[in-house]
Tab-separated table of C-alpha atoms in Angstrom:
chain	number	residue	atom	x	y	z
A	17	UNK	CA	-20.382	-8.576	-94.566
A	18	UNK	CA	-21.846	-6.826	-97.047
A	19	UNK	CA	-24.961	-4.912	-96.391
A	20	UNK	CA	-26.828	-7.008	-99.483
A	21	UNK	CA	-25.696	-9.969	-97.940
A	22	UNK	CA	-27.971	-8.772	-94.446
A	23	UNK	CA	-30.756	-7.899	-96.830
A	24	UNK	CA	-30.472	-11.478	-97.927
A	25	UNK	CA	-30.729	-12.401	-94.441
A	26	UNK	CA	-33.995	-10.143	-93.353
A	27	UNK	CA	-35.943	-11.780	-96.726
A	28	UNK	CA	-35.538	-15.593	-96.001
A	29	UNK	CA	-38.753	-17.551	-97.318
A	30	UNK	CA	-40.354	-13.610	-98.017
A	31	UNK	CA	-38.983	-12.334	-101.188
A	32	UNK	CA	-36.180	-12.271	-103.449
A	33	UNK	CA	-33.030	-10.009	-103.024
A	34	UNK	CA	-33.275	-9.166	-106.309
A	35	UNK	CA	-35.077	-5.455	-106.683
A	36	UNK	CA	-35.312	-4.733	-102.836
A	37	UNK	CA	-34.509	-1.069	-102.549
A	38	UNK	CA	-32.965	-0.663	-98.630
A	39	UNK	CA	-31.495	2.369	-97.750
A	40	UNK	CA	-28.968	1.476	-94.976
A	41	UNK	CA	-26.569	3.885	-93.020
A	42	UNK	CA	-24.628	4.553	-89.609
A	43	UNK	CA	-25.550	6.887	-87.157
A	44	UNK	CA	-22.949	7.636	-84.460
A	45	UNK	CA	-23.456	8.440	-80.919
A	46	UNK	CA	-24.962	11.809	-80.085
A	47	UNK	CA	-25.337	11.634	-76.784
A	48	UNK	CA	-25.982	8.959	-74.051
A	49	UNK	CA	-28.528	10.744	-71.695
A	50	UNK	CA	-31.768	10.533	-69.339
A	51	UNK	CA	-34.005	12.752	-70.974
A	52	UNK	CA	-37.206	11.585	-73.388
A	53	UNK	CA	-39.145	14.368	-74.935
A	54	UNK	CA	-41.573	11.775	-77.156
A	55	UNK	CA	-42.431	10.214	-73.242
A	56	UNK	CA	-41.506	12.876	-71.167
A	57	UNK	CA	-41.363	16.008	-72.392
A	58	UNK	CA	-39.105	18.990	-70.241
A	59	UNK	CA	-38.665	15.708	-67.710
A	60	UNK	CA	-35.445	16.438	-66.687
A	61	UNK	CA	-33.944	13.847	-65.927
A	62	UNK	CA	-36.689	11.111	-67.306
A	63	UNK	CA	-36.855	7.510	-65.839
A	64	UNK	CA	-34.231	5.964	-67.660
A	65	UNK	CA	-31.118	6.574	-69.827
A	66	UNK	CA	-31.198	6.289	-73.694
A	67	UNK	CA	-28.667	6.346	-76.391
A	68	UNK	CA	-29.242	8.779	-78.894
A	69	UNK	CA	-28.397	9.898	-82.568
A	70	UNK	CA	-29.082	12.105	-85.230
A	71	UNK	CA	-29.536	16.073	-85.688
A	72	UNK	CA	-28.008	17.948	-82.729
A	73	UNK	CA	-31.021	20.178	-81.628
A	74	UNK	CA	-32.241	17.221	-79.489
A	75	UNK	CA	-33.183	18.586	-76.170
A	76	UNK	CA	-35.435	17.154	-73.799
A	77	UNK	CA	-38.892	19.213	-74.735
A	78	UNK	CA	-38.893	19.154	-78.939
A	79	UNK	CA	-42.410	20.749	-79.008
A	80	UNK	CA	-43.559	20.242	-82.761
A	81	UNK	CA	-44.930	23.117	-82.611
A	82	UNK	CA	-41.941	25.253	-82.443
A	83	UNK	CA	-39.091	23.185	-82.912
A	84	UNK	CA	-37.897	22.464	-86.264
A	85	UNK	CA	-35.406	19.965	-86.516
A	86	UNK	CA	-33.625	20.933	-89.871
A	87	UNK	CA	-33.401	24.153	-89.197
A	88	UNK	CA	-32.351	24.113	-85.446
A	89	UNK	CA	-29.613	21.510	-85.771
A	90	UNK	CA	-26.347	22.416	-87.191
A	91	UNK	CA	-25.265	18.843	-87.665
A	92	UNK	CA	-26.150	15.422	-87.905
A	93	UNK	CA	-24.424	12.080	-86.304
A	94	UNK	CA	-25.847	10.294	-89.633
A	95	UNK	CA	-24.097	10.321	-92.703
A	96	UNK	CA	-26.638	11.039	-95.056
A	97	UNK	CA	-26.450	15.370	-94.319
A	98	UNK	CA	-29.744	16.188	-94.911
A	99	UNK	CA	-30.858	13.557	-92.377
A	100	UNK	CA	-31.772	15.356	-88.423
A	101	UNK	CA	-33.787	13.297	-87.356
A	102	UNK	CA	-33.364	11.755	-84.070
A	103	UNK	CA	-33.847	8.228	-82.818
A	104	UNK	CA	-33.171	6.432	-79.389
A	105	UNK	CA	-33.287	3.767	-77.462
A	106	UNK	CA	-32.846	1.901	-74.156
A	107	UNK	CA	-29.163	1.451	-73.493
A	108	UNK	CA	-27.692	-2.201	-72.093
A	109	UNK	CA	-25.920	-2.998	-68.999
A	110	UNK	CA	-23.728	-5.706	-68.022
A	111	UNK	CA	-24.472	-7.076	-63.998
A	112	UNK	CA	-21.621	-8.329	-62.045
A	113	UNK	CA	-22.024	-11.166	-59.335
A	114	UNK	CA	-20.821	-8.395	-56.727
A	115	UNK	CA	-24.338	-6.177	-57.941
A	116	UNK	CA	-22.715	-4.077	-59.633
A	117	UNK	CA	-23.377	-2.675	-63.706
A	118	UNK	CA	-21.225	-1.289	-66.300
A	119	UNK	CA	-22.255	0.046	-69.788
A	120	UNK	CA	-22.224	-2.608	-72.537
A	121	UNK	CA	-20.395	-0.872	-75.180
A	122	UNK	CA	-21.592	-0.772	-78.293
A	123	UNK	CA	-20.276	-1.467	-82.169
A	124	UNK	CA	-20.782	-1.048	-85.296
A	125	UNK	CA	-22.959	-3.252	-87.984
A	126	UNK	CA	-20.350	-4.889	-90.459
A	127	UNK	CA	-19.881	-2.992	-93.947
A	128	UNK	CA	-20.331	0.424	-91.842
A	129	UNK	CA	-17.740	3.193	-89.556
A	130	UNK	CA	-19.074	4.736	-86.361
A	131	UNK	CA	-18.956	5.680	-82.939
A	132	UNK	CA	-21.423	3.150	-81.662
A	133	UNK	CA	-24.847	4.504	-82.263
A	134	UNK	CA	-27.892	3.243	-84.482
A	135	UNK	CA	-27.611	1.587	-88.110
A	136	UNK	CA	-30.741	2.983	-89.700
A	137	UNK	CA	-33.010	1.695	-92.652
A	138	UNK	CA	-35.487	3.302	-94.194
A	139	UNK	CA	-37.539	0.338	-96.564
A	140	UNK	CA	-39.991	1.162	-99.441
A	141	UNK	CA	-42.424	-1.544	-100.755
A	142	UNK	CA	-40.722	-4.530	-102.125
A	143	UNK	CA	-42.957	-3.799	-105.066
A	144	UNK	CA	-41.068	-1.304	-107.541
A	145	UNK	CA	-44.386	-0.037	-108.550
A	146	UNK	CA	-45.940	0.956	-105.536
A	147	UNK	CA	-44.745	4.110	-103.920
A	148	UNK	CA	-44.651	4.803	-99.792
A	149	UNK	CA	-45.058	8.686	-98.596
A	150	UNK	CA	-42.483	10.218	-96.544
A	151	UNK	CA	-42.847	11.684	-93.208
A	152	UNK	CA	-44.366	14.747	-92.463
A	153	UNK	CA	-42.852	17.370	-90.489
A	154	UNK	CA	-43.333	16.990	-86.996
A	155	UNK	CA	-44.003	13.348	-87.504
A	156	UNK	CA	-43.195	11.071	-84.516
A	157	UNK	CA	-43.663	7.824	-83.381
A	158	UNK	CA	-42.789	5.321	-80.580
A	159	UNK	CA	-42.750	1.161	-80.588
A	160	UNK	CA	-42.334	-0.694	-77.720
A	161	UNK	CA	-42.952	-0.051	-74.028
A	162	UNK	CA	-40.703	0.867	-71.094
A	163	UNK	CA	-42.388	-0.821	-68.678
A	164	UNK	CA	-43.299	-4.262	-70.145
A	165	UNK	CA	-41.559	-7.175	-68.269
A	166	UNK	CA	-43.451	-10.329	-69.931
A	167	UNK	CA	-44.065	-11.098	-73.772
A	168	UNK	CA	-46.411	-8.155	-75.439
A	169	UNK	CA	-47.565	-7.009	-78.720
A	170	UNK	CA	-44.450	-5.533	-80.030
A	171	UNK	CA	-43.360	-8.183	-82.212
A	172	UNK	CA	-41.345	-6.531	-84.010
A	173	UNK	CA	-38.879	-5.593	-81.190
A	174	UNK	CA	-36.216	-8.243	-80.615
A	175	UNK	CA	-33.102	-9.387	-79.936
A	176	UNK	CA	-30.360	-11.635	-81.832
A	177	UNK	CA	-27.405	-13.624	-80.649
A	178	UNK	CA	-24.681	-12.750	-83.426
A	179	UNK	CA	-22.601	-15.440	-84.522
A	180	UNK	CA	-18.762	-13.938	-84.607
A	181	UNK	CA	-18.950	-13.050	-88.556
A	182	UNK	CA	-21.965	-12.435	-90.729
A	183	UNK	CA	-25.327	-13.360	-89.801
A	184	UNK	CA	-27.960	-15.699	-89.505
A	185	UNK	CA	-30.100	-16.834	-92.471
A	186	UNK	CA	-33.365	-15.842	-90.360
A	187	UNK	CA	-35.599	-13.272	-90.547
A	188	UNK	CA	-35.525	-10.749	-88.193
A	189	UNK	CA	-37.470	-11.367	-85.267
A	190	UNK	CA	-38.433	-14.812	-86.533
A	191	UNK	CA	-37.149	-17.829	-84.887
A	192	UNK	CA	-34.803	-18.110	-83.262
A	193	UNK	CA	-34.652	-14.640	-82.306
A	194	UNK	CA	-36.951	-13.600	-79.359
A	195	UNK	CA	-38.078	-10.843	-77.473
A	196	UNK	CA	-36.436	-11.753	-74.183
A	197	UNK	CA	-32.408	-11.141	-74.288
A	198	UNK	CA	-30.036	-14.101	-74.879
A	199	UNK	CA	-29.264	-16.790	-72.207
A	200	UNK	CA	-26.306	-18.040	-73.189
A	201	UNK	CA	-22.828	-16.625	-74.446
A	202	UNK	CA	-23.075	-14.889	-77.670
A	203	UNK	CA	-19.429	-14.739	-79.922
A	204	UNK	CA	-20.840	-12.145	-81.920
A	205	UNK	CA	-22.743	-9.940	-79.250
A	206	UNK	CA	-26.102	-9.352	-79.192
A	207	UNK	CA	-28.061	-7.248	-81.555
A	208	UNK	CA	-31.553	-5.146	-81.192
A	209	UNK	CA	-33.735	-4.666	-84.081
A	210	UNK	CA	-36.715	-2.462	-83.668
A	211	UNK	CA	-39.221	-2.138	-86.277
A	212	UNK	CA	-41.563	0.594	-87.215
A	213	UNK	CA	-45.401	0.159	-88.404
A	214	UNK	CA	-45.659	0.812	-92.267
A	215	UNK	CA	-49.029	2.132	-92.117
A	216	UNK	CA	-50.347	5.818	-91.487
A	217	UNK	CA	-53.831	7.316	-90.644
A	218	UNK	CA	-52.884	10.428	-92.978
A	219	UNK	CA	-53.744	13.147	-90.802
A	220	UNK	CA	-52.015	12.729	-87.431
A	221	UNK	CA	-47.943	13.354	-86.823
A	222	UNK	CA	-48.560	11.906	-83.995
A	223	UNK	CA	-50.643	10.490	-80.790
A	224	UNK	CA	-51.728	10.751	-77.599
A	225	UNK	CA	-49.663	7.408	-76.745
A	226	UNK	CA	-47.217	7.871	-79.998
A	227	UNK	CA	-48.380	4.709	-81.986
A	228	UNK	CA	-52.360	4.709	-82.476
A	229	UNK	CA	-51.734	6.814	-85.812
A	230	UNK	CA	-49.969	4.249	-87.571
A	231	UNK	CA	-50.247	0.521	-88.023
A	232	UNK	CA	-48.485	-2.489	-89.317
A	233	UNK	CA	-50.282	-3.795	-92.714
A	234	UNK	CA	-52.436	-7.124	-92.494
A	235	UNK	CA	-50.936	-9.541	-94.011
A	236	UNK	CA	-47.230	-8.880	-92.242
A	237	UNK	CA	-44.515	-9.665	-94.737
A	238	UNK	CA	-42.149	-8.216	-92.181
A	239	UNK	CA	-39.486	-6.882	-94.876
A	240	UNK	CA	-40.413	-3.064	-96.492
A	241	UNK	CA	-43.447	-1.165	-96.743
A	242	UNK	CA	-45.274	-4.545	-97.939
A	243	UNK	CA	-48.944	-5.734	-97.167
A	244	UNK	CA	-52.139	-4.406	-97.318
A	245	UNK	CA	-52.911	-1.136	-95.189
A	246	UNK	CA	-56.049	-1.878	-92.791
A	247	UNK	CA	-58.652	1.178	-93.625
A	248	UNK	CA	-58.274	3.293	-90.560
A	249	UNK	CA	-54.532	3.970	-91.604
A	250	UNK	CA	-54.424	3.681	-95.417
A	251	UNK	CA	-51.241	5.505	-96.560
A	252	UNK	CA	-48.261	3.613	-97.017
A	253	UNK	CA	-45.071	4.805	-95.650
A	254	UNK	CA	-41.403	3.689	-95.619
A	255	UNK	CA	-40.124	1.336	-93.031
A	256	UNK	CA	-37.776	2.683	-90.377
A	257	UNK	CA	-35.820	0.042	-88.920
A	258	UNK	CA	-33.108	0.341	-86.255
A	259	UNK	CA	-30.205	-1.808	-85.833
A	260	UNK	CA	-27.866	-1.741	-82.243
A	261	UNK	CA	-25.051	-3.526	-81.901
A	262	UNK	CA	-23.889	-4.755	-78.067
A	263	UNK	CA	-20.518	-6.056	-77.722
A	264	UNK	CA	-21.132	-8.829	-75.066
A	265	UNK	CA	-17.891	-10.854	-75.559
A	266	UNK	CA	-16.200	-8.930	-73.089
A	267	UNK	CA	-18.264	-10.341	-70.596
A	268	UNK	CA	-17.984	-13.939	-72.183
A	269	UNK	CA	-16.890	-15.434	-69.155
A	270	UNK	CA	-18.449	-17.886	-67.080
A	271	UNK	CA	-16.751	-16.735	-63.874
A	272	UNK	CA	-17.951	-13.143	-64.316
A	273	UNK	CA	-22.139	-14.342	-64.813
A	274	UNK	CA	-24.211	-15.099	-62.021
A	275	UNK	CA	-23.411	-18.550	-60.313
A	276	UNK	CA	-26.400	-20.094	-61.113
A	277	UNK	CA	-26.332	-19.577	-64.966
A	278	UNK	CA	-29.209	-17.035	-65.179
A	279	UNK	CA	-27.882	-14.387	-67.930
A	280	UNK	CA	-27.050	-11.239	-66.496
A	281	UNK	CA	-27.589	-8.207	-68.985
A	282	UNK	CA	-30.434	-5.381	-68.156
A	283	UNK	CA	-32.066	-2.967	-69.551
A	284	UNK	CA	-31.746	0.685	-68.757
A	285	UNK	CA	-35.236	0.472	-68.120
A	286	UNK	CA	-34.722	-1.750	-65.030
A	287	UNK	CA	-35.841	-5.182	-67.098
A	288	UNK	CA	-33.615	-8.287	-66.922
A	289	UNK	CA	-36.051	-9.638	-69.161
A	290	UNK	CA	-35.464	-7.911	-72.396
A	291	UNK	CA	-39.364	-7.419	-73.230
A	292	UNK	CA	-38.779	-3.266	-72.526
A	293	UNK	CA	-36.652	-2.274	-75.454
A	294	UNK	CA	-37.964	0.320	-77.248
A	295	UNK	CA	-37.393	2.717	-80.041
A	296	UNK	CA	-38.196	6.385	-80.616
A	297	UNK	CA	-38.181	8.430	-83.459
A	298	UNK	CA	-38.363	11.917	-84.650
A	299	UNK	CA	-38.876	13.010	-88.665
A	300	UNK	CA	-36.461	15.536	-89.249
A	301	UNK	CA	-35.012	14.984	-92.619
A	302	UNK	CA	-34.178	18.452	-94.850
A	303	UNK	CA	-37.567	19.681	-97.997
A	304	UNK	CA	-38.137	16.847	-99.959
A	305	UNK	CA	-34.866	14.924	-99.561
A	306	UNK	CA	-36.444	11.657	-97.701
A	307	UNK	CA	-39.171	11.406	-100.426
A	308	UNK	CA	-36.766	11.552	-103.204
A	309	UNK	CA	-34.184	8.599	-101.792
A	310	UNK	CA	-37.600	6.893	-101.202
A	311	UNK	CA	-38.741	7.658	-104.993
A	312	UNK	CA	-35.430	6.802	-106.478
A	313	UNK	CA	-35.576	3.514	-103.982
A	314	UNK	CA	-32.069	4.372	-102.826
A	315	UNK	CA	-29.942	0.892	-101.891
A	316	UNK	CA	-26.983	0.978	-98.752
A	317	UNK	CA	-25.286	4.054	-98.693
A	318	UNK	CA	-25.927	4.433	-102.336
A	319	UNK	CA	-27.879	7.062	-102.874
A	320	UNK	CA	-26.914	9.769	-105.450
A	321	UNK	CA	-30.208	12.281	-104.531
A	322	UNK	CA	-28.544	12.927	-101.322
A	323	UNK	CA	-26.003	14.555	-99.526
A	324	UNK	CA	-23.669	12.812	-97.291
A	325	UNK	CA	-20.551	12.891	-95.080
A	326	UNK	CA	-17.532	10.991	-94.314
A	327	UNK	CA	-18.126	8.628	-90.700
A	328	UNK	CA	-14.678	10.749	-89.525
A	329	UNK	CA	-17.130	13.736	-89.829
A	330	UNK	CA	-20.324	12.180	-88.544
A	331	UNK	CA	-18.536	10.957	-85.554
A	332	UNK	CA	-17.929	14.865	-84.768
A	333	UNK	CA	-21.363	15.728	-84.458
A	334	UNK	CA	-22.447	15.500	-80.425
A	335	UNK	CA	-23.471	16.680	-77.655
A	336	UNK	CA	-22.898	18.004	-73.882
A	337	UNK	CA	-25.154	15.688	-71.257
A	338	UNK	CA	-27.669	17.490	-69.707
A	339	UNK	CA	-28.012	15.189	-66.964
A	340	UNK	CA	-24.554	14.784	-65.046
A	341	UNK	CA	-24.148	11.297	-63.791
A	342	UNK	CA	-21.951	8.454	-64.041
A	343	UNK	CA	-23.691	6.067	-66.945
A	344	UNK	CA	-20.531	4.369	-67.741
A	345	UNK	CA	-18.338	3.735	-65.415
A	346	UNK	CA	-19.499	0.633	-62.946
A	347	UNK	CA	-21.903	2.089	-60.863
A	348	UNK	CA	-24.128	0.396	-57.979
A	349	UNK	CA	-27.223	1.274	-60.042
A	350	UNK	CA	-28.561	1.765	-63.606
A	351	UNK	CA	-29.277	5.657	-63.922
A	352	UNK	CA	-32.834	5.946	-62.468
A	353	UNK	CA	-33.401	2.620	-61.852
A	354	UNK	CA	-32.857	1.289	-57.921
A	355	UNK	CA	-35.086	-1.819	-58.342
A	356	UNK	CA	-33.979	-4.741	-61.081
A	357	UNK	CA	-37.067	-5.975	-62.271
């Protein structure tokens, strides 16, 4: 599929395809590890494994102060060069009937080449005349919460049960999509789609929780940089979205799920649920570069203001665990996590 044909698919019943800008590219695996330095910073290890992508100076403190992503990286698991940011999330296992877990490996979104990882959007206002501001250095944010195990107020954190080809004509995190994980068999696996807030206070990089500093816009259109800023956070900028692909159908079989029906994929957090998924991000992208794709309202991979790399040479960019365990292999417990919850 075509990444316009997915941008069809996110603006159902919101707005036309025609003059959406959506900047849209893979980011491959970096490293699957149990440190956090947005939640807990020099925690080593932290609660529970994420997967993670992007520049390769992530390390498990990242004190703005001092670290500099750009210049401290000397690659980047994106394709778009100038990008080292980093983002991560909660990683999903698969339980057998014997208690056991294994990894749920992880593709790629259709139209795109990498090593599992993140597909990554970055969404100006579906308005060609109105401009969004780019991150700050040492900007950072967090959506979503670790620890939730019934329905909160990240609504813009959800799952999707992918047909084998394509995609639905929903929008995301709309009906039927939900924030609790799929119950039945899904032929396409299961996708997570985390969405940033589109609104900043324009003064803070960041906040005692990670979130209070930005906002979503009243009025929620859900697709771009789109609605009205409330007061307290009146500067537009562009919306991050990230994009994880789980291949379930290995696990398509009814003799390998529980015996009574119940679906049995978990969280890294410890949640059976699905409400804990989460996403973290870190603004690390090279000068001006961001502000320009954002300015020139940069489609796909198309995007002539910046510099990019082949997915062969993306794919190269990782790095070394820091926390030495067995995360993918079957194990007798999720990394951290000795109680299912």
């Amino acid at each position: 599929m075509q990444w316009k044909a997915l941008g069809l698919a996110l603006l159902v019943g919101h707005v036309s395809s025609q003059g959406l800008a959506m900047m849209r590219f893979s980011c491959s695996k970096l490293v699957v590890d149990r440190i956090d330095p947005l939640v807990n910073p020099g925690l080593i290890p932290s609660p529970h494994l994420h997967q993670i992508v992007g520049g390769n100076s992530f390390n498990a403190s990242m004190d703005p102060a001092t670290h500099d992503l750009p210049t401290d990286s000397t690659c980047t698991s994106c394709t778009f060069t100038e990008d080292f940011s980093n983002y991560w999330t909660a990683v999903l296992y698969f339980r057998a009937r014997n208690g056991t877990f294994k990894r749920v490996p992880q593709s790629v979104s259709e139209g795109l080449d990498a090593d599992g990882g993140i597909t990554v959007y970055y969404i100006p206002s579906t308005d060609p005349q109105t401009t969004v501001t780019a991150f700050k250095p040492g900007f950072r944010m967090l959506i979503g919460d670790a620890t939730l195990r019934s329905p909160g107020s990240a609504r813009k954190v959800c799952h999707r049960c992918m047909p084998k080809t394509g995609d639905n004509m929903n929008v995301n995190c709309a009906s039927p999509d939900s924030q609790t994980l799929p119950t039945g068999f899904c032929v396409g696996g299961i996708r997570s789609v985390i969405t940033f807030p589109t609104c900043w206070d324009g003064v803070n990089t960041d906040s005692a929780d990670h979130m209070s500093h930005v906002a979503y816009p009243d009025g929620d259109t859900s697709v771009g940089a789109s609605g009205t800023c409330p007061q307290t956070h009146p500067v537009k900028i562009p919306q991050v979205m990230l994009e994880v692909m789980w291949d379930t159908t290995p696990f398509n079989d009814k003799d390998l799920w529980p015996e009574d029906g119940s679906q049995p994929f978990v969280w890294s957090t410890g949640d059976k649920q699905g409400y804990s998924q989460h996403g973290d991000y870190v603004f690390g992208w090279e000068g001006d570069s961001l502000q320009r794709a954002m300015d020139a309202r940069c489609n796909g991979t198309d995007c002539p203001t910046l510099k990019s790399q082949s997915s062969e040479e993306a794919k190269k960019c990782t790095k070394p665990n820091v926390v030495q365990e067995d995360y993918d292999g079957w194990v007798t417990e999720i990394p951290g996590m000795a109680v299912i919850t």
